[in-house]
Every structure is written in C-alpha cells, then in structure tokens.
Amino acid sequence: LVREPLPESMAELSDFSGWTAAPTAEAAPAAAPRPVTCPHDRTIVVGHCRDARPDEVSTMIERALSAQPEWDARGGAARAELLAAVADAYEAHRDAFLSLCQREAGKTLTDAVLELREAVDFLRYYAAEARRLFTPEGEALPGPTGESNRLTLHGRGAFVAIAPWNFPLAIFTGLIAGPLAAGNTVLAKPAEQTPLIADLAVRLFREAGMPDGVVQLVPGDGTVGAMLTGDPRIAGVAFTGSTETARAINRSLASRDGPLAQFVAETGGQNAMIVDSSALPEQVTRDVVASAFQSAGQRCSALRVLYLQDDIADAMLEMIRGAFEALVIGDPEDLTTDVGPVIDAEAKAALDAHVAAMRAAGHTVWQRELPQGCDRGTFVAPAIIQIDSIRQLEREHFGPVLHVARFAAADLEQVIADINAVGYGLTLGIHTRIDNTRRLVQARAKVGNLYVNRNQIGAVVGSQPFGGEGLSGTGPKAGGPHYVARFATERVACIDTTAAGGKASLMA
Ligand code: UN1
C-alpha cells in the first residue's frame, strides 16, 4: 500500500499548538512533546503532543471562569448559532478529520465517516436543544392569580469534559457541546492516545467564533485529569470512559471543597444478545458480526456475550463462524478492511492475555490468524470463545473478542437474571419473532438501549439517545432530550404582578 502524503491541514498538527496557555515566569520548563503514533503502524508518527503543566491547567481554569458569565448571558439562540457554525466547519474539514480518525485512532474509513457524521449530529442537535431550553422568557408555571412564576435555565460555570479514545471526535465533541449549549465554558481533556484530532476540533470551535476561554484543550494523562476534577472551581464533569475512572472522578469531586459538582458519566458494558430459535439466521449472522467486530469491538455498545438457544446453536454458530472467517483484518486505510488494530500496546496485551487465559482454562476458542504486516501495529487476532454463562466473565474485554453461550428455552428468565446480575446495563440485543419473548426481555432487562432484530451498535443522535445504568453510567442519555438540561441550573422567579401588591392586602 502506498501512503498518500498528509493533507495540508494535518501537516500543521505535527507541532501541537492548538492550546496556548500563557506560561508564567516561574513556570517549570515544558516537558518534551511526545510522539503520537499510528495504531496500525507504530513506525508512523502522526504528530506530537505536549501535555499541560499544572500552572497552565490553573491558568486555563481561571480563563474558563472569567469567560463563563458572558457566554451564559448570550442565551440559547446565540450559542446555538455558534454551535451550528462549528458543525459547518467540521464538514468543511472532512478530509483532515477522516485522515486523523484513521491514522491516530486506527479506524476504518466506514467508521471514520460515521464518526464525523455523529460529531456533526451532536453539534446540530445540542444547538437545537440550546434554542429550545434556554429562552429569555423560560417556562411559565401555573400559580395563584397575581403571581407570575417562571423557570429559566442557566449555565453552572466551568465544566470539565473527559473523552475516550474510541470516539475521539464524536464523543469528544458531544461532551463539549452539551455543557456549552447550557451556558457553561468547557475545559476539554482528550484521551492521551488521541490529542491531535481533538486539537483540530478545538481550533474549529475557536475559528467559528467561540470567544477566548469558552473552549480550551487540556491535553494530558490521568494526572492532568485529576488536577481538573480535583479543583474546587470546577462546576462539574462530563465523562465517557471506564467505570473505574468514573469512580475515581466521583471520589475526586466528592472530596474537594467548593460547590457540589454535577457528574455525568457514560461508562462500560458487558453487553449480551439473546437469539432464540425463531430468529432469522442470515439476519442474526450479519448483526452479530457487526455488533462484535465492527470498530474492532472497541465500542462500549459492542456485543460481548451471545446467547444462542440450544436447538439452533450449532447451526447458528457455524454460520457466524463462516462470516467471522471472512472478515478482512489489516490496515484500516485499505478500503477492503473490516477489522483494524486496537488502540495501543496495553489494550492488545490485555486482550491477548484474556484469550490465552480462556484457552488455558479449557474453553473452546476459535481465533483468526493475523495476516502479514500486522506486527507493525497493535492488532489483536479476532476470537470467538465458548462459555457457559456471562457470569464467568469478570469484566468487560474491550476488543474483537466474542463469547458465546447456550441456553434452553425454559431458562430464558434465568439468562436475563444473569445478564442483569453482572451490574452493567448498557446495550442488549434480542433476535426473536415471538412477541411474548420480546416483551419479556423488554420488561426485565435492565439496560439503557435495547435492540430488537438488528445490530446493537451505532445509536443515532436524537433518535436513539444512548447511555446505560448501574455500572454503565449515571445518565442522562447522550443525544437525547434530557442531556443538555443536566448541565444547567434551574432558577425560578416569582413575581407579584398585582399593581398594589396583592400579598399586602392578603396579610391585612
Ligand atoms: C462508546 O463506545 O463509548 O451506539 C459509546 C454506539 C455508540 C457507542 C458510543 N454511540 O455504538
């Protein structure tokens, strides 16, 4: 494969300069910029990133605080206009974003296109929400004659957005746009692995006309994240990532002085799909393979545990394995590729260790051979592993590894109970043509997003608000009608509207 040169808009990213905190005289010298390498070929340096120093983090928080009152006072319609302008700018920079999704995050072109689409959808949807919710007149509430009661929404202050590497543009953008729409300023910390795409995104927020301090990029690792979340000046945190990190953030917010913080988190899942013997095999095959292996399984929505009804299990598994064997693994910049690399060496090591441990424990494992050239990147050979129950898995395995179990029709309720007992509650798939089965699963399964007779990834902003419960998150659902309001504070103004003061006459 001959690689095209980087588009010009990417070349400028090789020197990471999207954020410019003024260094103070006594500031420690900056750490050397670190190289950001390509997941499918570690010899390719995509760009460099210098992480924020503590003094810079503090300066940026100060700036976010001073910019917030004016941003809030603009009102929803003016903020919506700017968010829509950012959406236009994203579309105008499509090629640079697609290249970065591929080279920095190892995405296939299909995934990269979907990612940009989702980012633009978040911007436009939250813009519409800003218009809807943040009007100067607010909402009139019923009350006694002679009183006007109005509820208006306002920004809370400076929010921290902490984003994952698996949707380095879409979720990064959504986590910024939600709090912004509500009248907050935002300090945006991208994942360590994907600062470059975040840098381009934040530049476009600024170029579209966001005033200084309204959105600032704060690159860094967990230390930088802890500096942000532990600061008493912060109004809250919008987070997507692991359950473990969400717990750490929660502790950090709880232990600081200052205002009580708002925390919105979307975390992991141990997502199952239940397939009974009335399901359509071709449809199941297509949806299982997409749900488990698209994006190399690196979606929190991805299918991890497939439950097949015992009387169709062998035939179904054979079809699924046929499709699994046909998946094209390799360079995501090659248009025929279905499964690209995982994000980094640490992710690869954890997944390889899991497959090895399952094999050592006696589970049947089907695993693909990696094609030539994959040793240049962090590829994991896709695997299907037989298990008896979801309860045999201690945690989420974030990659191209699918577990398969069998169940007898009489045990369906037990299967649902086992899935619920795991404690996550993100996505669940059900393939059945029996209405009672669908109804039972729908009524009992404790999940945020239930998918019937289709794949269980790719929630659409506005139509399929996304997010879970329990270990999977705090809600509200991203891309849904309750999201933006969660970043706001409510104010009720109660005004006596009688000319002479109605209260006075009542008191007399
Ligand atoms: C995530 O992977 O962190 O529905 C969540 C989907 C995506 C999942 C995003 N919106 O597949």
Coordinates of C-alpha atoms in Angstrom, one line a residue, residues 33-458:
P33 CA 6.5 16.9 23.2
R34 CA 5.6 13.2 22.9
P35 CA 5.1 11.5 19.6
V36 CA 1.6 10.2 18.7
T37 CA 2.0 7.1 16.6
C38 CA -0.3 5.2 14.3
P39 CA -2.1 2.1 15.8
H40 CA -1.7 0.1 12.6
D41 CA 1.9 1.0 12.0
R42 CA 3.9 2.2 15.1
T43 CA 6.7 3.5 12.9
I44 CA 4.4 6.3 11.6
V45 CA 4.5 9.4 13.8
V46 CA 1.2 11.2 13.2
G47 CA 2.2 14.3 15.3
H48 CA 3.4 15.4 18.6
C49 CA 1.7 16.5 21.8
R50 CA 3.0 18.4 24.8
D51 CA 0.9 17.8 27.9
A52 CA -0.4 20.7 30.0
R53 CA 1.6 21.6 33.1
P54 CA -0.1 22.2 36.5
D55 CA 0.4 26.0 36.3
E56 CA -1.1 26.0 32.8
V57 CA -4.1 24.0 34.0
S58 CA -4.7 26.5 36.7
T59 CA -4.5 29.4 34.2
M60 CA -6.9 27.7 31.9
I61 CA -9.4 27.2 34.7
E62 CA -9.2 30.9 35.6
R63 CA -9.8 31.8 31.9
A64 CA -12.8 29.4 31.7
L65 CA -14.3 31.1 34.8
S66 CA -13.9 34.6 33.5
A67 CA -15.4 33.8 30.1
Q68 CA -18.5 32.0 31.5
P69 CA -20.8 34.8 32.6
E70 CA -20.8 36.5 29.2
W71 CA -21.2 33.1 27.4
D72 CA -24.2 32.3 29.6
A73 CA -25.7 35.7 29.2
R74 CA -25.8 35.4 25.4
G75 CA -28.7 33.0 25.7
G76 CA -29.6 29.8 23.9
A77 CA -30.2 31.1 20.4
A78 CA -26.8 32.9 20.1
R79 CA -25.0 29.8 21.5
A80 CA -26.9 27.6 19.0
E81 CA -25.8 29.8 16.1
L82 CA -22.1 29.3 17.1
L83 CA -22.5 25.5 17.6
A84 CA -24.1 25.2 14.2
A85 CA -21.2 27.2 12.7
V86 CA -18.8 24.7 14.3
A87 CA -20.8 21.9 12.6
D88 CA -20.3 23.6 9.3
A89 CA -16.6 23.9 9.9
Y90 CA -16.3 20.2 10.8
E91 CA -17.9 19.3 7.5
A92 CA -15.6 21.7 5.6
H93 CA -12.6 19.9 7.2
R94 CA -13.9 16.4 6.4
D95 CA -10.8 15.1 4.8
A96 CA -8.5 16.1 7.7
F97 CA -10.9 14.6 10.2
L98 CA -11.2 11.3 8.3
S99 CA -7.4 11.0 7.9
L100 CA -6.9 11.7 11.6
C101 CA -9.6 9.1 12.6
Q102 CA -7.7 6.6 10.5
R103 CA -4.1 7.4 11.4
E104 CA -4.4 8.5 15.0
A105 CA -7.2 6.1 16.1
G106 CA -6.8 3.3 13.6
K107 CA -10.4 3.5 12.3
T108 CA -11.6 2.0 9.0
L109 CA -13.0 4.5 6.5
T110 CA -16.6 3.4 7.3
D111 CA -16.0 4.0 11.0
A112 CA -14.3 7.4 10.3
V113 CA -17.2 8.6 8.2
L114 CA -19.7 7.5 10.8
E115 CA -17.7 9.2 13.5
L116 CA -17.7 12.6 11.7
R117 CA -21.4 12.2 11.0
E118 CA -22.1 11.7 14.7
A119 CA -19.9 14.6 15.7
V120 CA -21.8 16.9 13.4
D121 CA -25.1 15.5 14.6
F122 CA -24.2 16.2 18.2
L123 CA -23.4 19.8 17.4
R124 CA -26.6 20.4 15.5
Y125 CA -28.8 18.5 18.0
Y126 CA -27.4 20.3 21.0
A127 CA -27.7 23.6 19.2
A128 CA -31.4 22.9 18.7
E129 CA -31.6 22.0 22.4
A130 CA -30.0 25.3 23.3
R131 CA -32.6 27.1 21.3
R132 CA -35.4 25.1 22.8
L133 CA -34.4 25.2 26.5
F134 CA -32.6 28.5 27.1
T135 CA -35.1 31.2 26.1
P136 CA -35.1 34.5 28.0
E137 CA -38.8 34.0 29.0
G138 CA -38.3 30.4 30.2
E139 CA -41.2 28.3 31.1
A140 CA -44.3 29.8 32.8
L141 CA -45.6 27.6 35.7
P142 CA -49.1 27.7 36.9
G143 CA -49.7 29.6 40.2
P144 CA -52.1 31.7 42.1
T145 CA -53.7 34.8 40.5
G146 CA -51.5 37.8 40.9
E147 CA -48.2 35.9 40.6
S148 CA -46.0 35.1 37.7
N149 CA -43.8 32.1 38.2
R150 CA -41.1 31.5 35.6
L151 CA -38.5 28.8 35.4
T152 CA -35.4 29.6 33.4
L153 CA -32.2 27.6 32.9
H154 CA -28.7 28.9 33.2
G155 CA -25.1 27.7 33.0
R156 CA -23.4 26.4 36.1
G157 CA -19.8 27.6 35.5
A158 CA -16.7 25.9 34.1
F159 CA -17.2 22.2 33.1
V160 CA -14.5 19.6 32.5
A161 CA -15.1 17.2 29.6
I162 CA -13.0 14.0 29.7
A163 CA -13.2 12.0 26.5
P164 CA -12.3 8.5 25.4
W165 CA -10.0 7.4 22.5
N166 CA -12.6 5.1 20.9
F167 CA -14.7 8.1 19.6
P168 CA -12.0 10.7 19.6
L169 CA -14.1 13.1 17.6
A170 CA -17.8 12.3 18.1
I171 CA -17.9 11.7 21.8
F172 CA -15.2 14.4 22.4
T173 CA -17.4 16.8 20.6
G174 CA -20.6 15.7 22.3
L175 CA -19.0 16.1 25.7
I176 CA -18.0 19.7 24.9
A177 CA -21.2 20.7 23.0
G178 CA -23.6 19.6 25.8
P179 CA -22.2 21.7 28.6
L180 CA -21.5 24.6 26.1
A181 CA -25.1 24.6 24.9
A182 CA -26.2 25.0 28.5
G183 CA -24.1 28.2 29.1
N184 CA -21.0 26.7 30.6
T185 CA -17.5 27.1 29.5
V186 CA -15.5 23.9 28.9
L187 CA -12.0 22.5 29.6
A188 CA -11.7 19.6 27.3
K189 CA -9.3 16.8 28.1
P190 CA -8.9 14.3 25.2
A191 CA -7.7 10.8 25.7
E192 CA -3.9 10.6 25.9
Q193 CA -3.9 8.5 22.7
T194 CA -5.9 10.9 20.5
P195 CA -4.9 14.6 21.2
L196 CA -4.4 15.6 17.6
I197 CA -7.9 15.1 16.3
A198 CA -9.1 16.9 19.5
D199 CA -6.7 19.8 18.7
L200 CA -8.2 20.2 15.2
A201 CA -11.7 20.1 16.7
V202 CA -11.0 22.8 19.3
R203 CA -9.3 25.0 16.7
L204 CA -12.6 24.9 14.7
F205 CA -14.6 25.8 17.8
R206 CA -12.5 28.9 18.1
E207 CA -12.4 29.7 14.4
A208 CA -16.2 29.6 14.3
G209 CA -16.2 32.5 16.7
M210 CA -16.2 31.0 20.2
P211 CA -14.7 33.7 22.5
D212 CA -11.5 33.1 24.3
G213 CA -11.8 30.8 27.3
V214 CA -15.1 29.3 26.2
V215 CA -13.5 26.0 25.0
Q216 CA -9.9 25.1 25.9
L217 CA -8.0 22.0 25.1
V218 CA -6.1 20.5 28.1
P219 CA -4.0 17.6 26.8
G220 CA -2.5 15.2 29.3
D221 CA -2.8 11.9 31.2
G222 CA -4.6 11.0 34.4
T223 CA -2.6 13.4 36.4
V224 CA -3.9 16.3 34.3
G225 CA -7.4 14.8 34.6
A226 CA -7.1 14.7 38.4
M227 CA -5.9 18.3 38.5
L228 CA -9.0 19.3 36.7
T229 CA -11.6 17.2 38.6
G230 CA -10.0 18.0 42.0
D231 CA -10.2 21.7 41.5
P232 CA -12.9 23.4 43.6
R233 CA -13.5 26.0 41.0
I234 CA -15.0 23.4 38.6
A235 CA -18.8 23.1 38.3
G236 CA -18.9 19.6 37.1
V237 CA -17.6 16.9 34.8
A238 CA -18.9 15.2 31.6
F239 CA -17.2 11.9 31.2
T240 CA -17.1 8.9 28.9
G241 CA -14.7 6.1 29.6
S242 CA -14.2 3.2 32.0
T243 CA -16.3 2.5 35.1
E244 CA -13.0 2.5 37.1
T245 CA -12.1 6.1 36.0
A246 CA -15.7 7.3 36.6
R247 CA -15.3 6.1 40.2
A248 CA -12.0 7.9 40.6
I249 CA -13.6 11.1 39.3
N250 CA -16.6 10.7 41.6
R251 CA -14.2 10.4 44.6
S252 CA -12.2 13.4 43.5
L253 CA -15.4 15.5 43.1
A254 CA -16.7 14.4 46.4
S255 CA -13.6 15.2 48.4
R256 CA -13.0 18.7 47.2
D257 CA -14.3 21.8 48.9
G258 CA -16.4 24.3 47.0
P259 CA -19.8 23.9 45.2
L260 CA -21.3 20.4 44.9
A261 CA -20.4 19.2 41.5
Q262 CA -22.5 17.8 38.7
F263 CA -21.3 14.5 37.2
V264 CA -22.5 12.9 34.0
A265 CA -20.8 9.6 33.1
E266 CA -21.2 7.1 30.4
T267 CA -19.0 4.0 31.0
G268 CA -18.6 0.4 30.1
G269 CA -20.9 -2.5 29.4
Q270 CA -21.0 -6.3 29.4
N271 CA -23.5 -6.4 26.5
A272 CA -25.3 -9.5 25.6
M273 CA -27.5 -10.6 22.7
I274 CA -30.2 -13.3 23.1
V275 CA -31.1 -15.3 20.0
D276 CA -34.0 -17.8 20.1
S277 CA -34.8 -20.4 17.6
S278 CA -37.4 -18.3 15.9
A279 CA -34.8 -15.8 14.7
L280 CA -33.7 -15.4 11.1
P281 CA -30.2 -16.9 10.8
E282 CA -28.9 -14.6 8.0
Q283 CA -30.0 -11.6 9.9
V284 CA -28.5 -12.8 13.1
T285 CA -25.2 -13.6 11.4
R286 CA -24.9 -10.1 9.9
D287 CA -25.9 -8.4 13.2
V288 CA -23.7 -10.5 15.4
V289 CA -20.6 -9.9 13.3
A290 CA -21.3 -6.1 13.0
S291 CA -22.0 -5.8 16.8
A292 CA -19.0 -7.8 17.9
F293 CA -16.3 -6.9 15.4
Q294 CA -17.0 -3.6 13.7
S295 CA -14.6 -0.9 15.1
A296 CA -12.5 -3.9 16.2
G297 CA -15.0 -4.3 19.1
Q298 CA -13.9 -1.1 20.6
R299 CA -17.3 0.4 21.3
C300 CA -18.9 0.4 24.7
S301 CA -22.1 -0.7 22.9
A302 CA -20.4 -3.7 21.3
L303 CA -21.7 -7.3 21.7
R304 CA -19.6 -9.3 24.2
V305 CA -21.8 -12.3 25.1
L306 CA -24.0 -14.0 22.6
Y307 CA -26.7 -16.4 24.0
L308 CA -27.9 -18.9 21.4
Q309 CA -30.9 -21.2 22.1
D310 CA -29.6 -24.7 22.3
D311 CA -31.6 -26.2 19.4
I312 CA -30.2 -23.8 16.8
A313 CA -26.9 -23.1 18.5
D314 CA -24.7 -25.4 16.3
A315 CA -26.1 -24.3 13.0
M316 CA -26.1 -20.7 14.0
L317 CA -22.6 -20.8 15.3
E318 CA -21.4 -22.4 12.1
M319 CA -22.9 -19.5 10.1
I320 CA -21.4 -16.9 12.4
R321 CA -18.0 -18.6 12.2
G322 CA -18.3 -18.6 8.4
A323 CA -18.8 -14.8 8.4
F324 CA -16.1 -14.4 11.1
E325 CA -13.5 -16.3 8.9
A326 CA -14.3 -14.0 6.0
L327 CA -13.6 -10.8 7.9
V328 CA -10.7 -8.9 6.4
I329 CA -8.2 -7.9 9.0
G330 CA -5.5 -5.3 8.4
D331 CA -4.6 -1.8 7.5
P332 CA -7.7 0.4 8.1
E333 CA -6.6 2.7 5.3
D334 CA -7.2 -0.2 2.9
L335 CA -10.8 0.1 1.7
T336 CA -11.5 -3.6 2.0
T337 CA -10.5 -3.9 5.7
D338 CA -13.3 -4.8 8.2
V339 CA -11.2 -5.1 11.4
G340 CA -8.3 -2.8 12.1
P341 CA -6.0 -2.5 15.1
V342 CA -6.7 -1.9 18.7
I343 CA -5.7 1.4 20.2
D344 CA -2.4 0.6 21.8
A345 CA 0.0 -2.0 23.2
E346 CA -1.6 -2.0 26.6
A347 CA -5.0 -2.8 25.1
K348 CA -3.5 -5.5 22.9
A349 CA -1.7 -7.1 25.8
A350 CA -4.9 -7.2 27.9
L351 CA -6.9 -8.8 25.2
D352 CA -4.2 -11.3 24.2
A353 CA -3.9 -12.3 27.9
H354 CA -7.7 -12.8 28.2
V355 CA -7.8 -15.1 25.2
A356 CA -4.8 -17.1 26.4
A357 CA -6.3 -17.4 29.9
M358 CA -9.6 -18.6 28.5
R359 CA -7.8 -21.2 26.3
A360 CA -5.7 -22.3 29.3
A361 CA -8.9 -22.7 31.4
G362 CA -10.2 -25.2 28.8
H363 CA -12.7 -23.0 26.8
T364 CA -13.1 -23.7 23.1
V365 CA -11.5 -20.8 21.2
W366 CA -11.7 -20.0 17.5
Q367 CA -9.2 -17.4 16.6
R368 CA -8.2 -15.9 13.3
E369 CA -4.5 -15.7 12.1
L370 CA -3.2 -12.2 11.7
P371 CA -2.1 -11.5 8.1
Q372 CA 1.4 -10.4 7.3
G373 CA 2.3 -6.9 8.2
C374 CA 0.1 -6.7 11.3
D375 CA 3.2 -6.9 13.5
R376 CA 3.9 -3.3 12.7
G377 CA 0.8 -2.2 14.6
T378 CA -1.2 -3.2 17.7
F379 CA -3.5 -5.8 16.2
V380 CA -5.5 -8.5 18.1
A381 CA -6.5 -11.6 16.3
P382 CA -10.3 -11.7 16.5
A383 CA -11.6 -14.6 18.6
I384 CA -14.9 -16.4 19.5
I385 CA -14.8 -18.1 22.8
Q386 CA -17.3 -20.6 24.2
I387 CA -18.6 -20.1 27.7
D388 CA -21.5 -21.4 29.8
S389 CA -22.7 -18.1 31.3
I390 CA -22.0 -14.4 31.3
R391 CA -21.1 -14.8 35.0
Q392 CA -17.8 -16.5 34.0
L393 CA -16.5 -13.1 32.8
E394 CA -15.2 -10.8 35.4
R395 CA -15.0 -7.7 33.4
E396 CA -15.5 -6.1 30.0
H397 CA -13.0 -7.1 27.3
F398 CA -12.8 -4.1 25.0
G399 CA -11.9 -5.5 21.6
P400 CA -12.6 -8.1 18.9
V401 CA -13.5 -11.0 21.2
L402 CA -16.9 -12.5 21.3
H403 CA -18.1 -15.0 23.9
V404 CA -20.9 -17.5 23.1
A405 CA -23.1 -19.4 25.5
R406 CA -26.2 -21.6 25.0
F407 CA -29.5 -21.6 26.8
A408 CA -32.6 -23.8 26.9
A409 CA -35.9 -22.1 26.2
A410 CA -37.1 -22.9 29.8
D411 CA -34.1 -20.9 31.2
L412 CA -34.7 -17.6 29.4
E413 CA -35.7 -15.8 32.6
Q414 CA -32.5 -17.1 34.3
V415 CA -30.4 -15.8 31.4
I416 CA -32.0 -12.4 31.8
A417 CA -31.4 -12.5 35.5
D418 CA -27.7 -13.5 34.9
I419 CA -27.2 -10.6 32.5
N420 CA -28.8 -8.2 35.0
A421 CA -26.7 -9.6 37.8
V422 CA -23.5 -8.6 36.1
G423 CA -24.3 -5.0 37.1
Y424 CA -23.7 -3.2 33.8
G425 CA -26.7 -2.0 31.9
L426 CA -25.8 -0.6 28.6
T427 CA -27.0 -2.4 25.4
L428 CA -28.9 -5.7 24.9
G429 CA -29.8 -7.3 21.6
I430 CA -32.7 -9.7 21.2
H431 CA -33.4 -11.7 18.0
T432 CA -36.9 -13.3 18.1
R433 CA -40.1 -13.4 16.1
I434 CA -42.1 -14.3 19.2
D435 CA -43.8 -11.2 20.6
N436 CA -44.0 -12.6 24.2
T437 CA -40.3 -13.3 24.3
R438 CA -39.5 -9.8 23.1
R439 CA -42.0 -8.3 25.7
L440 CA -40.4 -10.4 28.5
V441 CA -36.9 -9.3 27.6
Q442 CA -38.0 -5.7 27.2
A443 CA -39.7 -5.7 30.6
R444 CA -37.0 -7.4 32.6
A445 CA -33.6 -6.4 31.1
K446 CA -32.0 -3.5 33.0
V447 CA -30.3 -1.8 30.1
G448 CA -30.3 1.6 28.6
N449 CA -30.5 0.6 24.9
L450 CA -32.4 -2.5 23.7
Y451 CA -32.1 -3.5 20.1
V452 CA -34.6 -5.9 18.6
N453 CA -33.8 -7.9 15.4
R454 CA -30.9 -5.7 14.4
N455 CA -27.3 -4.9 15.4
Q456 CA -26.7 -3.2 18.7
I457 CA -24.2 -0.5 17.8
G458 CA -24.4 2.9 16.2

